[in-house]
Short mmCIF file of C-alpha atoms in Angstrom, two decimals:
data_model
loop_
_atom_site.label_atom_id
_atom_site.label_comp_id
_atom_site.label_asym_id
_atom_site.label_seq_id
_atom_site.Cartn_x
_atom_site.Cartn_y
_atom_site.Cartn_z
CA MET B 1 -41.20 -50.91 61.03
CA GLN B 2 -44.62 -51.71 62.48
CA TYR B 3 -47.45 -49.19 62.78
CA ALA B 4 -51.01 -49.46 64.02
CA ILE B 5 -53.81 -47.25 62.71
CA ILE B 6 -56.85 -47.21 64.98
CA GLY B 7 -59.89 -45.92 63.10
CA VAL B 8 -59.83 -46.27 59.32
CA GLY B 9 -62.20 -43.60 58.09
CA VAL B 10 -61.00 -41.30 55.32
CA PHE B 11 -58.03 -39.93 57.29
CA GLY B 12 -56.95 -43.16 58.95
CA ARG B 13 -57.27 -45.09 55.71
CA ALA B 14 -55.05 -42.59 53.87
CA CYS B 15 -52.38 -42.82 56.59
CA ALA B 16 -52.51 -46.62 56.60
CA LYS B 17 -52.14 -46.84 52.82
CA GLU B 18 -49.22 -44.41 52.79
CA LEU B 19 -47.35 -46.16 55.60
CA GLN B 20 -47.86 -49.51 53.86
CA SER B 21 -46.61 -48.09 50.55
CA LEU B 22 -43.45 -46.94 52.35
CA GLY B 23 -42.60 -50.57 53.08
CA ASN B 24 -43.91 -50.84 56.64
CA HIS B 25 -46.04 -53.48 58.35
CA VAL B 26 -49.40 -51.82 59.02
CA LEU B 27 -52.14 -53.08 61.34
CA ALA B 28 -55.53 -51.45 60.76
CA ILE B 29 -58.08 -51.57 63.59
CA ASP B 30 -61.72 -50.48 63.53
CA ILE B 31 -64.99 -51.57 65.09
CA ASP B 32 -66.75 -51.15 61.73
CA GLU B 33 -66.64 -54.41 59.73
CA LYS B 34 -67.29 -52.66 56.41
CA LEU B 35 -64.30 -50.32 56.87
CA ILE B 36 -62.06 -53.25 57.78
CA ASP B 37 -63.21 -55.20 54.71
CA GLU B 38 -62.31 -52.20 52.54
CA ILE B 39 -58.85 -51.63 54.04
CA ALA B 40 -57.85 -55.31 54.41
CA PRO B 41 -56.37 -55.74 50.89
CA LEU B 42 -54.27 -52.59 51.31
CA VAL B 43 -52.45 -53.32 54.59
CA SER B 44 -50.54 -56.14 56.26
CA ARG B 45 -53.35 -56.98 58.67
CA ALA B 46 -56.82 -55.62 59.40
CA VAL B 47 -58.77 -56.44 62.55
CA ILE B 48 -62.31 -55.75 63.74
CA ALA B 49 -61.83 -54.81 67.38
CA ASP B 50 -62.92 -52.45 70.14
CA ALA B 51 -59.85 -50.27 70.61
CA THR B 52 -61.20 -48.78 73.84
CA SER B 53 -60.31 -52.06 75.58
CA THR B 54 -56.80 -52.15 77.03
CA GLU B 55 -56.97 -55.96 77.08
CA THR B 56 -57.72 -56.05 73.34
CA LEU B 57 -54.86 -53.69 72.53
CA GLU B 58 -52.49 -55.77 74.64
CA GLU B 59 -53.60 -58.96 72.90
CA LEU B 60 -52.78 -57.30 69.57
CA GLY B 61 -49.31 -56.42 70.86
CA ILE B 62 -49.76 -52.71 70.22
CA GLY B 63 -47.18 -51.83 72.85
CA GLU B 64 -44.47 -53.35 70.66
CA PHE B 65 -45.28 -51.26 67.59
CA ASP B 66 -43.02 -48.44 66.37
CA GLY B 67 -45.90 -45.99 66.19
CA VAL B 68 -49.65 -45.79 66.76
CA LEU B 69 -52.16 -43.37 65.27
CA VAL B 70 -55.57 -42.93 66.90
CA ALA B 71 -57.74 -41.69 64.04
CA ILE B 72 -61.15 -42.36 65.59
CA GLY B 73 -63.67 -39.95 64.08
CA ASP B 74 -66.60 -38.34 65.88
CA ASP B 75 -66.71 -40.56 68.98
CA LEU B 76 -64.83 -38.40 71.49
CA GLU B 77 -65.27 -40.89 74.33
CA ALA B 78 -63.87 -43.77 72.28
CA SER B 79 -60.90 -41.69 71.19
CA LEU B 80 -60.06 -40.68 74.77
CA LEU B 81 -60.52 -44.18 76.21
CA CYS B 82 -58.29 -45.63 73.48
CA THR B 83 -55.68 -42.94 74.07
CA LEU B 84 -55.70 -43.56 77.82
CA SER B 85 -55.15 -47.27 77.24
CA LEU B 86 -52.21 -46.58 74.94
CA ILE B 87 -50.66 -44.18 77.46
CA LYS B 88 -50.97 -46.86 80.16
CA MET B 89 -49.19 -49.25 77.78
CA ASN B 90 -46.35 -46.72 77.46
CA VAL B 91 -46.71 -46.37 73.70
CA ALA B 92 -43.95 -43.88 72.89
CA ASN B 93 -44.66 -42.75 69.32
CA LEU B 94 -48.34 -41.91 69.81
CA TRP B 95 -50.31 -39.70 67.41
CA VAL B 96 -53.95 -38.72 67.98
CA LYS B 97 -56.48 -37.03 65.73
CA ALA B 98 -58.38 -34.26 67.51
CA LYS B 99 -61.85 -33.34 66.31
CA THR B 100 -62.33 -30.13 68.31
CA ASP B 101 -60.33 -27.63 70.35
CA ALA B 102 -61.78 -29.17 73.53
CA HIS B 103 -60.63 -32.61 72.39
CA HIS B 104 -57.17 -31.13 71.75
CA GLN B 105 -57.02 -29.62 75.24
CA ILE B 106 -57.98 -32.90 76.90
CA LEU B 107 -55.37 -34.81 74.90
CA GLN B 108 -52.79 -32.21 75.83
CA SER B 109 -53.68 -32.56 79.52
CA LEU B 110 -53.11 -36.31 79.19
CA GLY B 111 -49.59 -35.65 77.93
CA VAL B 112 -50.14 -36.34 74.22
CA THR B 113 -47.71 -34.23 72.20
CA ASN B 114 -48.50 -35.37 68.64
CA ILE B 115 -52.02 -34.03 68.11
CA ILE B 116 -53.41 -33.69 64.58
CA HIS B 117 -56.27 -31.58 63.19
CA PRO B 118 -56.58 -32.92 59.60
CA GLU B 119 -59.47 -30.72 58.49
CA GLN B 120 -58.08 -27.57 60.12
CA ASP B 121 -54.55 -28.22 58.87
CA MET B 122 -55.80 -28.84 55.33
CA GLY B 123 -57.90 -25.68 55.47
CA ILE B 124 -54.85 -23.67 56.51
CA LYS B 125 -52.76 -25.24 53.74
CA ILE B 126 -55.36 -24.46 51.07
CA ALA B 127 -55.71 -20.88 52.33
CA GLN B 128 -51.92 -20.46 52.26
CA ASN B 129 -51.76 -21.83 48.70
CA MET B 130 -54.56 -19.53 47.58
CA ASN B 131 -52.92 -16.50 49.19
CA TYR B 132 -49.37 -17.39 48.09
CA PRO B 133 -49.68 -19.41 44.85
CA ILE B 134 -45.91 -19.67 44.29
CA VAL B 135 -45.44 -21.44 47.66
CA LYS B 136 -45.95 -25.14 47.03
CA GLN B 137 -45.01 -26.55 50.43
CA TYR B 138 -44.01 -25.21 53.82
CA MET B 139 -42.77 -26.60 57.12
CA SER B 140 -42.57 -24.94 60.52
CA LEU B 141 -39.28 -25.24 62.41
CA GLY B 142 -40.67 -23.55 65.53
CA ASP B 143 -39.91 -20.06 66.86
CA ASP B 144 -41.61 -18.56 63.78
CA ASP B 145 -38.97 -20.06 61.46
CA TYR B 146 -40.15 -21.81 58.29
CA VAL B 147 -38.81 -23.67 55.28
CA ILE B 148 -40.80 -23.18 52.08
CA ALA B 149 -40.64 -24.58 48.56
CA ILE B 150 -41.17 -22.00 45.83
CA SER B 151 -41.90 -22.34 42.13
CA PRO B 152 -40.53 -19.00 40.91
CA PRO B 153 -42.85 -16.67 38.99
CA SER B 154 -41.79 -15.41 35.56
CA SER B 155 -40.62 -12.11 37.09
CA TRP B 156 -37.84 -14.03 38.87
CA HIS B 157 -36.50 -15.78 35.77
CA GLY B 158 -32.93 -14.73 34.96
CA VAL B 159 -32.59 -12.76 38.21
CA ALA B 160 -29.85 -13.45 40.79
CA TRP B 161 -31.04 -14.46 44.25
CA HIS B 162 -29.33 -11.51 45.97
CA ASP B 163 -31.45 -9.14 43.88
CA LEU B 164 -34.62 -10.99 44.82
CA LYS B 165 -34.15 -11.20 48.56
CA ARG B 166 -33.04 -7.55 48.85
CA GLN B 167 -32.98 -6.70 52.54
CA ASN B 168 -35.04 -9.71 53.63
CA PRO B 169 -33.08 -11.99 56.00
CA VAL B 170 -33.97 -15.17 54.14
CA MET B 171 -31.73 -18.00 53.02
CA LEU B 172 -31.73 -19.93 49.75
CA CYS B 173 -30.90 -23.42 51.03
CA LEU B 174 -31.21 -25.64 47.99
CA VAL B 175 -32.35 -25.62 44.37
CA LYS B 176 -33.78 -28.43 42.30
CA ARG B 177 -33.26 -27.78 38.60
CA GLY B 178 -34.78 -30.46 36.44
CA LYS B 179 -33.94 -33.72 38.21
CA LYS B 180 -30.75 -32.49 39.88
CA MET B 181 -30.25 -30.93 43.30
CA HIS B 182 -27.79 -28.04 43.62
CA ASP B 183 -26.10 -26.23 46.49
CA SER B 184 -26.91 -22.55 46.20
CA ASN B 185 -25.78 -19.08 47.25
CA ASP B 186 -26.78 -15.46 46.73
CA ASP B 187 -25.30 -15.48 43.21
CA TRP B 188 -27.69 -18.18 41.99
CA VAL B 189 -29.59 -17.06 38.87
CA VAL B 190 -33.14 -18.35 38.84
CA ALA B 191 -34.36 -20.41 35.86
CA PRO B 192 -37.97 -21.21 34.90
CA ASP B 193 -37.85 -24.87 35.99
CA ASP B 194 -36.14 -24.23 39.35
CA LYS B 195 -37.69 -25.32 42.64
CA LEU B 196 -36.28 -23.10 45.41
CA ILE B 197 -36.01 -24.24 49.04
CA VAL B 198 -35.94 -21.09 51.18
CA ALA B 199 -35.72 -20.60 54.96
CA GLY B 200 -36.45 -17.65 57.22
CA GLN B 201 -38.93 -16.08 59.60
CA SER B 202 -42.55 -15.83 58.51
CA LEU B 203 -42.63 -12.03 58.08
CA ALA B 204 -39.53 -12.03 55.86
CA LEU B 205 -40.82 -14.95 53.80
CA ARG B 206 -44.22 -13.30 53.33
CA GLN B 207 -42.53 -10.11 52.18
CA LEU B 208 -40.39 -12.06 49.72
CA VAL B 209 -43.46 -13.71 48.24
CA LYS B 210 -45.45 -10.44 48.16
CA ASP B 211 -42.58 -8.76 46.30
CA SER B 212 -42.98 -11.33 43.52
CA TYR B 213 -46.37 -9.93 42.47
#
């Protein structure tokens, strides 16, 4: 798979490194020579280029890539011009970093569906982890449905799942015990090293977690 990362500041650099480590061909693009020099040893190809130019992007063959991330930092105009060029090139798997709510709204009006707020998203994640320490990861499924990964507190050890969930309409989907994955049901008895994958609506999941304290 081929991916292009446009803008290799802290966020773009992290994405480029991760995509490369997953076995992909990664092209890093930035107008800053120093940033390109730093990322060059870590990706397949690194290019100093003005990504606001449609001609430049076409010369680089960006339209043929499997995915493109616009991670341009504080330059709103550059981000929007680059995004417009990519839309004109019919780039299908397009992701764009938004710096502000206004930036988000403009991207949305252009038809961009994959809009990222790294700082805001990380702030939310940290707040969630602080508020619910036993929840290690979570993923939204839409319609207020979530999947969460739980490291059970000591009060759950030796207790069957049906006693823990009580009247909450939540589902125990999967359990990782040690290095093995297990199918699960309401009769599952929780052990200290279990990692529980649980699904349900946010209110029910919050109540489940609150009941653990």
